[in-house]
PDB file of N, CA and C in Angstrom:
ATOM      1  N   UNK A   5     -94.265-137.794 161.208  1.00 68.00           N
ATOM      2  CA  UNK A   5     -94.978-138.420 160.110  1.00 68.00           C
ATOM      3  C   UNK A   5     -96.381-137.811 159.964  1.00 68.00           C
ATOM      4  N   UNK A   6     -97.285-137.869 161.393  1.00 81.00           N
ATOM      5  CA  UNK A   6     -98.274-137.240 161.111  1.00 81.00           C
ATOM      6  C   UNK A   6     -98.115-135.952 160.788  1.00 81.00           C
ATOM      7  N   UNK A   7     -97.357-134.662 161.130  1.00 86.00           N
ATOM      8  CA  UNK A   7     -97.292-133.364 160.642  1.00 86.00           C
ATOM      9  C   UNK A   7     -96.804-133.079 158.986  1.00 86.00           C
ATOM     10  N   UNK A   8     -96.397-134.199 158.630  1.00 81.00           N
ATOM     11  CA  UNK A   8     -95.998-134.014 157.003  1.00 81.00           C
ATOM     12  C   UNK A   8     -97.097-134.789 156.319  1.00 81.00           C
ATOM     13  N   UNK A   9     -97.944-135.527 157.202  1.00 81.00           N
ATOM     14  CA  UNK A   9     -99.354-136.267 156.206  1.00 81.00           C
ATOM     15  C   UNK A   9    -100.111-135.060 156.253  1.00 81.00           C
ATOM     16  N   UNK A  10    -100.219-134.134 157.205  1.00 85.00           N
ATOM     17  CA  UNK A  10    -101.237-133.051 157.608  1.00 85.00           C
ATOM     18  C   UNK A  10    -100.926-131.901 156.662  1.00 85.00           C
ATOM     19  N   UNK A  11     -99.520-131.689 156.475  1.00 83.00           N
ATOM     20  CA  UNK A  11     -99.043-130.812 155.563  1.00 83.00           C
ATOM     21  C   UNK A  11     -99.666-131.240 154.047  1.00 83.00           C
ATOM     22  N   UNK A  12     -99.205-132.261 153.833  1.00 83.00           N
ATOM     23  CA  UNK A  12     -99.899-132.577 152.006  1.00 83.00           C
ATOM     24  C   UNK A  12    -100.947-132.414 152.122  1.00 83.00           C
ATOM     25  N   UNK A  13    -101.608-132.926 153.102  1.00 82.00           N
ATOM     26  CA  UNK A  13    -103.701-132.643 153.323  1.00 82.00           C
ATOM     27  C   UNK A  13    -103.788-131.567 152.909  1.00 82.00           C
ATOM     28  N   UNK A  14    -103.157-130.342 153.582  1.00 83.00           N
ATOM     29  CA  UNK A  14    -103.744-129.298 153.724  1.00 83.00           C
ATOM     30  C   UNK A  14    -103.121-128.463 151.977  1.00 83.00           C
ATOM     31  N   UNK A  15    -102.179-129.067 151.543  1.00 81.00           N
ATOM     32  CA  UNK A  15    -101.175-128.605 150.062  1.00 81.00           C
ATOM     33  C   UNK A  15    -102.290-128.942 149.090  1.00 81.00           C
ATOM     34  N   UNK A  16    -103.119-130.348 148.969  1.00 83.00           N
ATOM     35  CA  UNK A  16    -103.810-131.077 147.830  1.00 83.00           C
ATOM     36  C   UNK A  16    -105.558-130.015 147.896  1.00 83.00           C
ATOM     37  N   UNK A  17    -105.977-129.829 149.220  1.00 83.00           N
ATOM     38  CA  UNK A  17    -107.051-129.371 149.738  1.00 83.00           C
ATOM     39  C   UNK A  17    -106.715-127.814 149.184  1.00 83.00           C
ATOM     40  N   UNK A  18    -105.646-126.753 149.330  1.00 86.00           N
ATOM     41  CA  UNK A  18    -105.848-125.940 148.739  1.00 86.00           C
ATOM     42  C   UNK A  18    -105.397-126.101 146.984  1.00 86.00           C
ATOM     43  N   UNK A  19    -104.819-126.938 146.537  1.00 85.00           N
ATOM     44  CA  UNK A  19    -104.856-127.093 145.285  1.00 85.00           C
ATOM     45  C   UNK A  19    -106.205-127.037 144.631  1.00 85.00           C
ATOM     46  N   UNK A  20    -106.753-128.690 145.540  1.00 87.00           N
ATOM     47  CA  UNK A  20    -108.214-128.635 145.123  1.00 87.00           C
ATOM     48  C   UNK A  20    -109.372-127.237 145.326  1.00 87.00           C
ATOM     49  N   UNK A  21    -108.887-126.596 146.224  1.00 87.00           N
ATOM     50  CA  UNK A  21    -109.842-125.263 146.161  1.00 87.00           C
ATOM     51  C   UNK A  21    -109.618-124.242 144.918  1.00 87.00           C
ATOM     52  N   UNK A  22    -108.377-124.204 144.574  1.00 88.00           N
ATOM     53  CA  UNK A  22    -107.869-123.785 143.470  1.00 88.00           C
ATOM     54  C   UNK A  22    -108.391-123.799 142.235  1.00 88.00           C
ATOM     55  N   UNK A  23    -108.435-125.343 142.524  1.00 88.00           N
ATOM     56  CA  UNK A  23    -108.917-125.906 141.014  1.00 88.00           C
ATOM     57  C   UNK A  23    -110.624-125.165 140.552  1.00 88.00           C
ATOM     58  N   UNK A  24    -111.305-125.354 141.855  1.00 89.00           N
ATOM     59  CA  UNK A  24    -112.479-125.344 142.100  1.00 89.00           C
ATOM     60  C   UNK A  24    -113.078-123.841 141.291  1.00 89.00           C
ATOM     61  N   UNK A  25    -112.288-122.767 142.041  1.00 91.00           N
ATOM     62  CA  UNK A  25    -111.954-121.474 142.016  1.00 91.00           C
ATOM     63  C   UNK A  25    -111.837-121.434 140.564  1.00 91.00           C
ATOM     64  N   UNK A  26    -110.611-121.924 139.866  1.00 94.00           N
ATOM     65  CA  UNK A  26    -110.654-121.886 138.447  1.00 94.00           C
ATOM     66  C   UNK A  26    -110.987-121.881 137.528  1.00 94.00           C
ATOM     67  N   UNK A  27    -112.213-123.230 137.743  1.00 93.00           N
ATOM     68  CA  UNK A  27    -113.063-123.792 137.027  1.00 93.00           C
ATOM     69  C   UNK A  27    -114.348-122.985 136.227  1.00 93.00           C
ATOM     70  N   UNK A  28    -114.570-122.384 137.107  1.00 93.00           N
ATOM     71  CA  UNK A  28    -115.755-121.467 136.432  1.00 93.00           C
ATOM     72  C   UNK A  28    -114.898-120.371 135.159  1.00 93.00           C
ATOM     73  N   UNK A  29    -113.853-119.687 135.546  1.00 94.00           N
ATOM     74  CA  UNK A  29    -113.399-118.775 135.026  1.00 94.00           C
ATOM     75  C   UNK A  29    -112.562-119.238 133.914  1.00 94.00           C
ATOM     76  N   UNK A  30    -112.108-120.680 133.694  1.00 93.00           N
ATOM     77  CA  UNK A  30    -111.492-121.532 132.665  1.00 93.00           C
ATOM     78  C   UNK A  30    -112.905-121.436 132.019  1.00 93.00           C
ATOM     79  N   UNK A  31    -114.356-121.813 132.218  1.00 95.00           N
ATOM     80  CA  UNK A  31    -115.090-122.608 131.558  1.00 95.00           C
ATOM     81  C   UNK A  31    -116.037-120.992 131.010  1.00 95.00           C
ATOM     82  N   UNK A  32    -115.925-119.964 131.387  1.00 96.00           N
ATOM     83  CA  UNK A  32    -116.561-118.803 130.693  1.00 96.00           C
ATOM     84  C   UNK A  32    -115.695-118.169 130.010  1.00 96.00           C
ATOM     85  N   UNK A  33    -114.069-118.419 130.033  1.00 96.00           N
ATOM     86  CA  UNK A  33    -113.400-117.926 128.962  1.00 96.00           C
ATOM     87  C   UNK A  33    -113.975-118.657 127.507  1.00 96.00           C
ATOM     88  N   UNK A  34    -113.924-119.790 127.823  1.00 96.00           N
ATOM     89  CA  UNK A  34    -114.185-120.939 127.189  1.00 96.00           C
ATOM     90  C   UNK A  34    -115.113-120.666 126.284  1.00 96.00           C
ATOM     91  N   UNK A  35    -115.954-120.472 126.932  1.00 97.00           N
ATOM     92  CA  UNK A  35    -117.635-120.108 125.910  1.00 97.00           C
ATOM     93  C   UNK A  35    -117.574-118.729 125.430  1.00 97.00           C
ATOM     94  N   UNK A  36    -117.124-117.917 125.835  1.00 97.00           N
ATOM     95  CA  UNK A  36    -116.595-116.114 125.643  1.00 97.00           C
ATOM     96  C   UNK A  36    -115.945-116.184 124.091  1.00 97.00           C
ATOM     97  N   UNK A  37    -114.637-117.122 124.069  1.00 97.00           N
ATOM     98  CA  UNK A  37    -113.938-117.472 122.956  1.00 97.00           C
ATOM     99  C   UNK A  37    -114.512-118.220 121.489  1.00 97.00           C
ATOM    100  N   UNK A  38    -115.629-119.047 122.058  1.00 97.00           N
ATOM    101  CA  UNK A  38    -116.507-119.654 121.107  1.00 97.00           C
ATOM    102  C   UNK A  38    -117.637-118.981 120.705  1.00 97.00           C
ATOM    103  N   UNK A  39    -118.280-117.625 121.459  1.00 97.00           N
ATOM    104  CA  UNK A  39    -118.795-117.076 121.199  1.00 97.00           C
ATOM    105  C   UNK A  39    -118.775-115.425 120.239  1.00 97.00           C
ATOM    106  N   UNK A  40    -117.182-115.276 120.749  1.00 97.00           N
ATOM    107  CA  UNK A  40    -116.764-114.478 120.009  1.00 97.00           C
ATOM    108  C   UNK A  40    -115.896-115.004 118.671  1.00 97.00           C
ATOM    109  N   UNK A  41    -115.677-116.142 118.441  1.00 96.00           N
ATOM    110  CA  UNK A  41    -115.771-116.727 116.616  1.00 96.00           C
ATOM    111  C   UNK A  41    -116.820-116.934 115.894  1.00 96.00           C
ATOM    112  N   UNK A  42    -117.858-117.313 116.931  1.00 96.00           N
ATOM    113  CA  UNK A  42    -119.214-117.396 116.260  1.00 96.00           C
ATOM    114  C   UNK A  42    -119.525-116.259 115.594  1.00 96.00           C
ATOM    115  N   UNK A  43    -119.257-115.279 116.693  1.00 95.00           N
ATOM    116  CA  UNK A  43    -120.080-113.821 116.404  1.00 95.00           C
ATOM    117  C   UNK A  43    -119.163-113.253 114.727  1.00 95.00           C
ATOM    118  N   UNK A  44    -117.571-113.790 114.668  1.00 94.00           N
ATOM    119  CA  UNK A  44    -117.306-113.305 113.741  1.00 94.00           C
ATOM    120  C   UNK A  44    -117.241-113.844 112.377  1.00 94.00           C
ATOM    121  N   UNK A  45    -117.440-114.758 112.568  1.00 92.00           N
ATOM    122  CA  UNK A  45    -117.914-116.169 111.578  1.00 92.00           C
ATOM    123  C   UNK A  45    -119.458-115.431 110.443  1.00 92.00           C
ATOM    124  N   UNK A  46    -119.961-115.193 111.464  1.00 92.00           N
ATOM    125  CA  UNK A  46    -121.516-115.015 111.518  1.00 92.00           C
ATOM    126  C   UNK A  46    -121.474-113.085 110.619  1.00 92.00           C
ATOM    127  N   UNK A  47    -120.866-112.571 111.592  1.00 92.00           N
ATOM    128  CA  UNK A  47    -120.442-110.963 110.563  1.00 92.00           C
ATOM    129  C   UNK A  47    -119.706-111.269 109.245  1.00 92.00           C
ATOM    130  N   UNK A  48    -118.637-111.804 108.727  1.00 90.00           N
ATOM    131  CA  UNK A  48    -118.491-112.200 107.304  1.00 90.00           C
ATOM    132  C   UNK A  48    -119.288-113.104 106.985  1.00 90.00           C
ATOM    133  N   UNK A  49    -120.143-113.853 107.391  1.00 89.00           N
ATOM    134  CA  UNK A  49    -120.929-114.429 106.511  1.00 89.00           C
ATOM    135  C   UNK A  49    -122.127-113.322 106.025  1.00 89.00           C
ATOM    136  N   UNK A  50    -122.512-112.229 106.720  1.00 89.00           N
ATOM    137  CA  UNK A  50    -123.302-111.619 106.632  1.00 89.00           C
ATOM    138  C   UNK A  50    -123.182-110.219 105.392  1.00 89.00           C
ATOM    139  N   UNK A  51    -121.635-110.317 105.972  1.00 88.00           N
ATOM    140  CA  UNK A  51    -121.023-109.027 105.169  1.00 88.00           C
ATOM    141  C   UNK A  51    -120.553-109.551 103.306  1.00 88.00           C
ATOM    142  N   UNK A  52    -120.055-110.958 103.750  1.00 85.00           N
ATOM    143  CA  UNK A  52    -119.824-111.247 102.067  1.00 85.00           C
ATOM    144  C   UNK A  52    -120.950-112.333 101.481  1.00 85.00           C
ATOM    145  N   UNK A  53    -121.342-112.665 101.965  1.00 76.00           N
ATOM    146  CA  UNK A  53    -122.155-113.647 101.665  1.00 76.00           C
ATOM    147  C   UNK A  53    -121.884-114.895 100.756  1.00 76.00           C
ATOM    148  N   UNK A  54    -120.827-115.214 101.003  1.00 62.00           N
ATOM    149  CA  UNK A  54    -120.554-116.486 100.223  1.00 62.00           C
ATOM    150  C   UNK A  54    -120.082-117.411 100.779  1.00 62.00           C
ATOM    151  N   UNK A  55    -120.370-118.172 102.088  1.00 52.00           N
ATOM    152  CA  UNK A  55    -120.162-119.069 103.283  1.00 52.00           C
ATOM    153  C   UNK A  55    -121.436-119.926 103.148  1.00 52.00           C
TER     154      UNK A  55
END
């Protein structure tokens, strides 16, 4: 019992490191993607000017 409670510990703990790990690289795609619509939003508004 205790070696299969120790097992999920250690399954959830690297999930959670996972997650951790992820997080940054989920959250600068994130802004990368919003920054690159901005940027093109911002070039046709510039290029046609009727926005």
């Amino acid at each position: 019992m205790l070696e299969l409670l120790q097992i999920s510990f250690l399954m959830g703990g690297s999930m959670v490191l996972v997650g951790l790990l992820l997080l940054p690289v989920v959250v600068f795609a994130a802004v990368s993607v919003v920054y690159v619509v901005a940027d093109v939003i911002h070039t046709i508004r510039m290029r046609y000017g009727w926005f």
